[in-house]
């Protein structure tokens, strides 16, 4: 029987494997296999051969492999096992937390900001001294500008009972700016475009509603006749992402509306193509070369205002009711500028 010949290892192959091992610690969240193939200029088959060889030969004294292949979001990645992750990976955690703080800057001066700042201080103290020195300018290296953020610094008396009710599952009574007093079971405190909103169910009609925090005039924990706070059972099946699914923004309607929007210039098309405007968005090209954006949305109030912000560059084709609304508002806006 002829002995099967194995391909002889080459210096380029050894160098590529060494490069994978050397660079892997700089990818603490995993290095996608397709990215490795592009970086090294090798085929999928070649990479699999490298990984198989490394699995057998690159092990520690306990026999544990130097790396592992995981699947993240359906995408295979190479990463260090938890037992081998370098201390330096905490720097990435610090960046993630710092950037999150920057995004939540609109909570400045509230009870929520105080909790986040305490979390950062605790985390920073756990870092090695050399890493604390490197992270000294994080607030300048990672910065976020909120779009028209709301100011909650004077609403501590509103946020405190809201947070307590959400944590302890207490019922609330909310005096709202519309003049309606709502009794609700709060499910979610939602941050959206620099603002805070509460999603909850009204026990009276069992309807889920969304209320803006800055429009709450008074918030109280409901108390029973015996003096105890009213509790409710948080529904195991409730998911905020499901409740808002299909909505354009956070104001949800039951009916789904098919929307067609014509894009009139290339700059606007490029701007929109680069963004996830809605989960159902689809761009198609018409015969005249212009792009058509289609969506299936639950609620068009926020969509209407969004379209108006693009002026002449977006045109509603469907539905007719939304087209008429936008056209009427644009005509009214045009009259405001007549001299």
Coordinates of C-alpha atoms in Angstrom, one line a residue:
X1 CA 0.0 0.0 0.0
X2 CA 1.4 3.3 -1.1
X3 CA 1.9 5.7 1.8
X4 CA -0.1 9.0 1.3
X5 CA 2.2 12.0 0.8
X6 CA 1.4 15.1 2.8
X7 CA 2.1 18.5 1.3
X8 CA 5.4 19.8 2.6
X9 CA 5.2 22.9 4.8
X10 CA 6.6 26.0 3.2
X11 CA 8.1 29.1 4.8
X12 CA 5.3 31.3 3.4
X13 CA 2.7 29.0 5.1
X14 CA 4.6 29.1 8.4
X15 CA 4.8 32.9 8.2
X16 CA 1.1 33.2 7.6
X17 CA 0.3 30.9 10.5
X18 CA 2.7 32.9 12.7
X19 CA 1.0 36.1 11.6
X20 CA -2.5 34.7 12.5
X21 CA -1.2 33.7 16.0
X22 CA 0.6 37.1 16.4
X23 CA -2.4 39.3 15.3
X24 CA -5.2 37.3 17.0
X25 CA -4.9 39.0 20.4
X26 CA -5.6 42.3 18.7
X27 CA -9.1 41.0 17.9
X28 CA -10.6 40.4 21.3
X29 CA -14.1 40.0 19.9
X30 CA -13.0 37.6 17.2
X31 CA -11.4 37.8 13.7
X32 CA -13.9 36.8 10.9
X33 CA -12.5 34.0 8.8
X34 CA -13.3 35.7 5.6
X35 CA -11.4 38.8 6.8
X36 CA -8.4 36.5 7.5
X37 CA -8.6 35.1 4.0
X38 CA -8.6 38.6 2.5
X39 CA -5.8 39.8 4.8
X40 CA -3.5 36.9 3.9
X41 CA -4.6 36.4 0.3
X42 CA -5.4 32.7 0.9
X43 CA -8.4 30.5 0.0
X44 CA -11.0 29.1 2.4
X45 CA -9.5 25.6 1.9
X46 CA -6.0 26.9 2.8
X47 CA -7.2 28.6 5.9
X48 CA -9.0 25.4 7.0
X49 CA -5.7 23.5 6.6
X50 CA -3.9 26.1 8.7
X51 CA -6.5 25.9 11.4
X52 CA -6.5 22.1 11.5
X53 CA -2.7 22.2 11.9
X54 CA -2.9 24.8 14.6
X55 CA -5.5 22.9 16.5
X56 CA -3.1 19.9 16.7
X57 CA 0.1 21.8 17.3
X58 CA -0.7 25.1 19.0
X59 CA -1.7 23.9 22.5
X60 CA -0.6 24.8 26.0
X61 CA 0.8 22.4 28.6
X62 CA -2.7 21.4 29.6
X63 CA -3.5 20.5 26.0
X64 CA -5.9 23.4 25.5
X65 CA -5.9 25.0 22.0
X66 CA -4.4 28.4 21.4
X67 CA -7.5 29.5 19.5
X68 CA -11.1 28.5 18.8
X69 CA -13.6 29.0 16.0
X70 CA -16.9 30.4 17.1
X71 CA -20.1 31.5 15.2
X72 CA -21.2 35.1 15.9
X73 CA -24.4 36.2 14.2
X74 CA -24.0 33.3 11.7
X75 CA -20.5 34.4 10.8
X76 CA -17.5 32.2 11.7
X77 CA -14.7 33.9 13.7
X78 CA -11.4 33.0 15.1
X79 CA -10.6 34.1 18.6
X80 CA -8.7 33.3 21.8
X81 CA -10.4 31.1 24.3
X82 CA -11.6 32.8 27.5
X83 CA -8.7 31.2 29.4
X84 CA -6.1 32.9 27.1
X85 CA -7.6 36.3 26.5
X86 CA -5.0 39.0 27.2
X87 CA -5.4 41.6 29.8
X88 CA -5.3 44.2 27.0
X89 CA -8.9 43.2 26.0
X90 CA -10.1 45.3 29.0
X91 CA -9.1 48.3 27.0
X92 CA -11.8 47.5 24.4
X93 CA -14.3 47.1 27.2
X94 CA -13.3 50.5 28.5
X95 CA -13.7 52.1 25.1
X96 CA -17.2 50.5 24.7
X97 CA -18.3 51.7 28.1
X98 CA -16.9 55.2 27.6
X99 CA -18.5 55.6 24.2
X100 CA -21.8 54.4 25.6
X101 CA -21.5 57.2 28.2
X102 CA -20.9 59.7 25.5
X103 CA -24.0 58.6 23.6
X104 CA -26.1 58.8 26.8
X105 CA -24.8 62.4 27.5
X106 CA -28.4 63.7 27.4
X107 CA -29.0 62.0 30.8
X108 CA -26.6 64.5 32.4
X109 CA -27.8 65.7 35.8
X110 CA -30.3 62.9 36.3
X111 CA -30.4 59.9 38.7
X112 CA -29.5 57.7 35.7
X113 CA -26.3 59.6 34.9
X114 CA -25.2 59.2 38.5
X115 CA -25.6 55.4 38.3
X116 CA -23.6 55.3 35.0
X117 CA -20.8 57.5 36.3
X118 CA -20.5 55.2 39.4
X119 CA -20.2 52.2 37.1
X120 CA -17.4 53.9 35.1
X121 CA -15.5 54.8 38.3
X122 CA -15.7 51.2 39.6
X123 CA -14.6 49.8 36.2
X124 CA -11.7 52.3 35.9
X125 CA -10.4 51.4 39.3
X126 CA -10.2 47.7 38.3
X127 CA -7.9 48.5 35.3
X128 CA -4.1 48.1 35.6
X129 CA -2.2 51.3 36.1
X130 CA -0.6 51.3 32.7
X131 CA -4.1 51.0 31.0
X132 CA -5.6 53.8 33.1
X133 CA -2.8 56.0 31.8
X134 CA -3.6 55.1 28.2
X135 CA -7.3 55.7 28.6
X136 CA -6.9 59.2 30.1
X137 CA -8.2 61.0 27.0
X138 CA -11.0 58.7 26.1
X139 CA -13.7 61.4 26.5
X140 CA -11.9 63.3 23.6
X141 CA -11.0 60.3 21.4
X142 CA -14.6 58.9 21.5
X143 CA -17.2 61.6 21.3
X144 CA -20.9 61.7 20.4
X145 CA -23.1 64.6 19.4
X146 CA -26.8 63.9 20.2
X147 CA -29.4 65.1 17.7
X148 CA -31.6 67.8 19.5
X149 CA -31.4 66.0 22.9
X150 CA -34.0 66.7 25.5
X151 CA -33.0 68.3 28.8
X152 CA -33.9 66.1 31.9
X153 CA -31.8 67.9 34.5
X154 CA -34.9 69.4 36.2
X155 CA -37.0 66.1 36.1
X156 CA -35.4 64.2 38.9
X157 CA -38.8 64.1 40.7
X158 CA -40.2 62.3 37.5
X159 CA -37.3 59.9 36.8
X160 CA -36.9 58.7 40.4
X161 CA -40.3 57.1 40.8
X162 CA -40.2 55.9 37.2
X163 CA -36.9 54.0 37.8
X164 CA -38.2 52.6 41.1
X165 CA -41.4 51.4 39.5
X166 CA -39.6 49.7 36.6
X167 CA -37.2 47.9 38.9
X168 CA -39.7 46.8 41.6
X169 CA -42.7 46.4 39.2
X170 CA -45.0 48.9 40.9
X171 CA -48.0 50.5 39.2
X172 CA -47.9 54.3 38.5
X173 CA -50.2 57.2 38.2
X174 CA -49.0 59.8 35.6
X175 CA -50.5 63.2 35.2
X176 CA -49.8 63.9 31.5
X177 CA -49.5 67.2 29.6
X178 CA -52.7 66.4 27.6
X179 CA -54.7 66.6 30.8
X180 CA -55.3 62.9 31.0
X181 CA -54.2 61.0 34.2
X182 CA -52.9 57.6 33.3
X183 CA -52.6 54.6 35.6
X184 CA -50.1 52.3 34.0
X185 CA -48.0 49.2 34.6
X186 CA -44.6 50.4 33.3
X187 CA -42.8 47.9 31.1
X188 CA -39.9 49.7 29.5
X189 CA -37.9 53.0 29.7
X190 CA -37.0 53.7 26.1
X191 CA -34.3 56.0 24.8
X192 CA -35.0 57.3 21.3
X193 CA -33.3 60.2 19.4
X194 CA -32.2 62.0 22.5
X195 CA -35.4 61.5 24.4
X196 CA -36.9 59.1 27.1
X197 CA -40.2 57.4 26.8
X198 CA -42.2 54.9 28.9
X199 CA -44.0 52.0 27.4
X200 CA -46.6 50.5 29.6
X201 CA -50.1 49.0 29.8
X202 CA -53.2 50.7 31.2
X203 CA -55.0 48.3 33.5
X204 CA -58.3 50.0 32.7
X205 CA -58.5 49.1 29.0
X206 CA -55.5 46.7 28.8
X207 CA -53.9 48.9 26.1
X208 CA -50.2 49.5 25.7
X209 CA -49.3 53.2 25.4
X210 CA -46.1 55.2 25.0
X211 CA -45.6 58.4 27.0
X212 CA -42.8 61.0 26.7
X213 CA -41.1 61.6 30.0
X214 CA -40.7 65.4 29.6
X215 CA -44.5 65.7 29.2
X216 CA -45.2 64.1 32.5
X217 CA -46.3 66.7 35.0
X218 CA -46.5 64.4 38.0
X219 CA -45.6 60.7 38.7
X220 CA -46.7 58.8 41.8
X221 CA -46.4 55.2 42.9
X222 CA -50.0 53.8 43.4
X223 CA -50.8 52.7 47.0
X224 CA -53.4 50.2 48.2
X225 CA -55.9 50.8 51.0
X226 CA -53.6 49.0 53.4
X227 CA -50.7 51.4 52.6
X228 CA -48.7 48.9 50.5
X229 CA -47.4 49.8 47.0
X230 CA -49.4 48.2 44.2
X231 CA -47.4 45.5 42.5
X232 CA -48.0 43.9 39.0
X233 CA -46.6 40.8 37.3
X234 CA -44.2 41.8 34.5
X235 CA -45.4 39.8 31.4
X236 CA -42.8 37.2 30.4
X237 CA -43.8 37.5 26.8
X238 CA -43.4 41.3 26.4
X239 CA -40.5 42.5 24.3
X240 CA -40.1 46.2 23.4
X241 CA -38.5 45.3 20.1
X242 CA -41.6 43.3 19.1
X243 CA -44.0 46.0 20.3
X244 CA -42.2 48.6 18.1
X245 CA -41.6 46.2 15.2
X246 CA -42.6 47.8 11.9
X247 CA -43.1 51.3 13.4
X248 CA -41.2 54.2 11.9
X249 CA -40.0 55.6 15.2
X250 CA -41.8 54.7 18.4
X251 CA -45.4 55.7 17.8
X252 CA -47.1 52.4 16.9
X253 CA -50.3 51.9 14.9
X254 CA -52.0 48.5 14.4
X255 CA -52.4 48.8 10.6
X256 CA -49.4 48.3 8.2
X257 CA -49.1 50.8 5.4
X258 CA -47.1 50.2 2.2
X259 CA -45.1 53.3 1.4
X260 CA -43.3 54.2 -1.9
X261 CA -40.9 57.2 -1.9
X262 CA -39.1 58.5 -5.0
X263 CA -35.6 59.8 -4.5
X264 CA -34.8 62.8 -6.7
X265 CA -31.0 63.2 -6.4
X266 CA -27.9 61.0 -6.0
X267 CA -26.7 62.7 -2.8
X268 CA -29.9 61.9 -1.0
X269 CA -29.9 58.3 -2.3
X270 CA -26.3 57.7 -1.1
X271 CA -27.2 59.2 2.3
X272 CA -30.2 56.9 2.7
X273 CA -28.6 53.8 1.2
X274 CA -25.9 54.0 3.9
X275 CA -28.5 53.9 6.7
X276 CA -30.9 51.3 8.2
X277 CA -34.0 53.5 8.0
X278 CA -36.6 50.7 8.6
X279 CA -36.3 46.9 8.8
X280 CA -38.5 46.5 5.6
X281 CA -36.6 49.1 3.5
X282 CA -35.9 48.2 -0.1
X283 CA -34.2 50.2 -2.8
X284 CA -35.0 49.6 -6.5
X285 CA -33.9 51.4 -9.6
X286 CA -36.5 52.8 -12.1
X287 CA -36.1 53.0 -15.8
X288 CA -35.4 56.7 -15.6
X289 CA -32.5 56.0 -13.3
X290 CA -34.0 57.3 -10.1
X291 CA -34.1 55.2 -6.9
X292 CA -37.4 54.1 -5.3
X293 CA -37.5 53.4 -1.5
X294 CA -40.3 51.1 -0.3
X295 CA -41.3 50.2 3.2
X296 CA -44.1 48.6 5.2
X297 CA -44.7 50.8 8.3
X298 CA -47.0 50.8 11.2
X299 CA -47.8 54.5 11.6
X300 CA -47.0 57.4 9.3
X301 CA -46.9 60.4 11.6
X302 CA -43.2 60.3 12.3
X303 CA -42.5 59.1 8.7
X304 CA -44.3 62.2 7.4
X305 CA -42.2 64.6 9.5
X306 CA -39.0 62.7 8.4
X307 CA -40.0 63.1 4.7
X308 CA -40.6 66.8 5.1
X309 CA -37.1 67.2 6.4
X310 CA -35.7 66.3 2.9
X311 CA -37.6 69.0 1.2
X312 CA -37.7 68.6 -2.6
X313 CA -35.5 65.5 -2.7
X314 CA -38.1 63.0 -1.6
X315 CA -41.5 62.5 -3.2
X316 CA -44.3 60.3 -1.7
X317 CA -45.9 58.1 -4.4
X318 CA -47.9 55.8 -2.1
X319 CA -50.2 55.9 -0.2
X320 CA -52.3 58.7 -1.6
X321 CA -53.3 60.0 1.8
X322 CA -49.7 60.4 2.9
X323 CA -48.8 62.0 -0.4
X324 CA -51.7 64.6 0.1
X325 CA -50.6 65.4 3.6
X326 CA -47.0 66.0 2.6
X327 CA -48.0 68.0 -0.4
X328 CA -50.3 70.2 1.7
X329 CA -47.7 70.9 4.3
X330 CA -45.1 71.8 1.7
X331 CA -47.5 74.2 0.0
X332 CA -48.1 75.8 3.3
X333 CA -44.4 76.0 4.0
X334 CA -43.8 77.6 0.6
X335 CA -46.4 80.3 1.4
X336 CA -44.5 81.2 4.5
X337 CA -41.5 82.2 2.4
X338 CA -43.4 84.3 -0.2
X339 CA -42.2 88.0 -0.2

